[in-house]
Amino acid sequence: LFRVAAGEFVMVLMAGPGQVDWRTLRQYLGQSRLTTASEAEVRQVTGYERGAVGPFGLPAPLRILADERIFAPAEVSIGSGVRGTTVILASAALRRALGDVEIGRFAGE
């Protein structure tokens, strides 16, 4: 979860050990500065604790970006809202469930 501006956040879904390329993300969002959300902000914005955040069951609408590589495998594992527990589902089902998510290439090479 990234803080774009005061009170404005964006969630970025990444594949496995992939990490967000900060420069790419800043350019995509048109921002010169981004920070990761604090633990308190993560809980406030998502309702989940850090390490358990998933894109579903959020208390309010949130802009969600997805790195295109998360849809490459047949199945994916996503945060369930409970630390140490994940949800495994077909990539195609995740794509449908996410609806209007913004898909791009946000990971470093």
XYZ file of C-alpha atoms in Angstrom:
109
model
C 0.000 0.000 0.000
C 1.460 3.346 -1.045
C 0.607 6.849 0.116
C 0.259 9.083 -2.937
C -0.805 12.193 -1.024
C -2.329 13.015 2.343
C -5.266 10.640 2.718
C -4.784 9.145 -0.767
C -3.537 5.584 -1.173
C -3.024 3.014 -3.921
C -2.637 -0.746 -3.603
C -0.206 -2.512 -5.927
C -0.555 -6.268 -6.450
C 2.754 -7.951 -7.223
C 3.776 -11.487 -8.192
C 5.688 -13.604 -5.688
C 9.012 -12.124 -4.685
C 8.685 -9.256 -7.179
C 9.196 -5.752 -5.897
C 7.717 -2.517 -7.127
C 10.012 -0.391 -9.243
C 9.529 2.937 -7.486
C 10.521 5.040 -10.487
C 8.078 3.219 -12.759
C 5.284 3.553 -10.211
C 5.947 7.268 -9.667
C 5.887 7.858 -13.426
C 2.680 5.857 -13.865
C 0.954 7.787 -11.091
C 2.416 11.142 -12.167
C 3.974 11.655 -8.745
C 7.447 12.856 -7.854
C 7.223 11.319 -4.381
C 5.602 8.206 -2.925
C 5.932 6.497 0.434
C 4.757 3.190 1.772
C 1.825 3.433 4.126
C 2.559 3.132 7.824
C 1.273 0.126 9.736
C -1.514 2.273 11.210
C -2.462 3.578 7.747
C -2.543 0.047 6.323
C -4.992 -1.016 9.031
C -7.082 2.153 8.654
C -7.307 1.984 4.843
C -7.657 -1.789 4.358
C -8.930 -3.069 7.681
C -6.089 -5.611 7.649
C -2.732 -5.837 9.346
C 0.447 -5.575 7.319
C 1.337 -8.947 5.811
C -2.303 -10.011 5.437
C -3.636 -7.394 3.021
C -5.689 -8.545 0.068
C -7.696 -6.681 -2.572
C -11.109 -7.884 -1.347
C -13.280 -6.936 1.596
C -11.881 -3.420 1.808
C -13.903 -0.966 3.904
C -13.943 1.687 1.146
C -13.109 1.875 -2.575
C -9.369 1.917 -3.211
C -7.398 2.370 -6.417
C -5.750 -0.968 -7.209
C -2.918 -1.562 -9.662
C -1.798 -5.066 -10.653
C 1.516 -6.014 -12.176
C 0.678 -7.944 -15.346
C 2.859 -10.860 -14.253
C 0.491 -11.863 -11.448
C -1.855 -13.291 -14.070
C 0.826 -15.448 -15.781
C 0.537 -18.637 -13.666
C -2.630 -20.742 -13.760
C -3.175 -20.216 -10.027
C -2.255 -17.404 -7.670
C -2.154 -16.939 -3.924
C -3.379 -13.672 -2.420
C -3.682 -12.195 1.053
C -6.750 -13.374 2.946
C -6.897 -10.737 5.644
C -5.371 -13.146 8.164
C -1.596 -13.254 8.528
C -0.199 -16.645 7.508
C -3.324 -17.603 5.553
C -3.780 -17.063 1.833
C -6.482 -17.627 -0.744
C -5.529 -19.708 -3.776
C -7.552 -19.213 -6.920
C -7.290 -19.392 -10.679
C -5.598 -16.364 -12.216
C -8.543 -15.886 -14.564
C -10.938 -15.851 -11.588
C -8.787 -13.259 -9.828
C -8.778 -11.095 -12.957
C -12.577 -11.243 -13.206
C -13.047 -10.586 -9.489
C -10.789 -7.524 -9.564
C -12.986 -5.806 -12.137
C -11.595 -2.409 -13.147
C -8.120 -2.934 -11.707
C -5.359 -1.104 -13.603
C -2.921 -3.602 -15.135
C 0.632 -2.617 -16.021
C 4.270 -3.466 -15.503
C 5.233 -2.158 -12.083
C 8.040 -4.553 -11.100
C 11.737 -4.003 -11.595
C 13.509 -6.318 -14.002
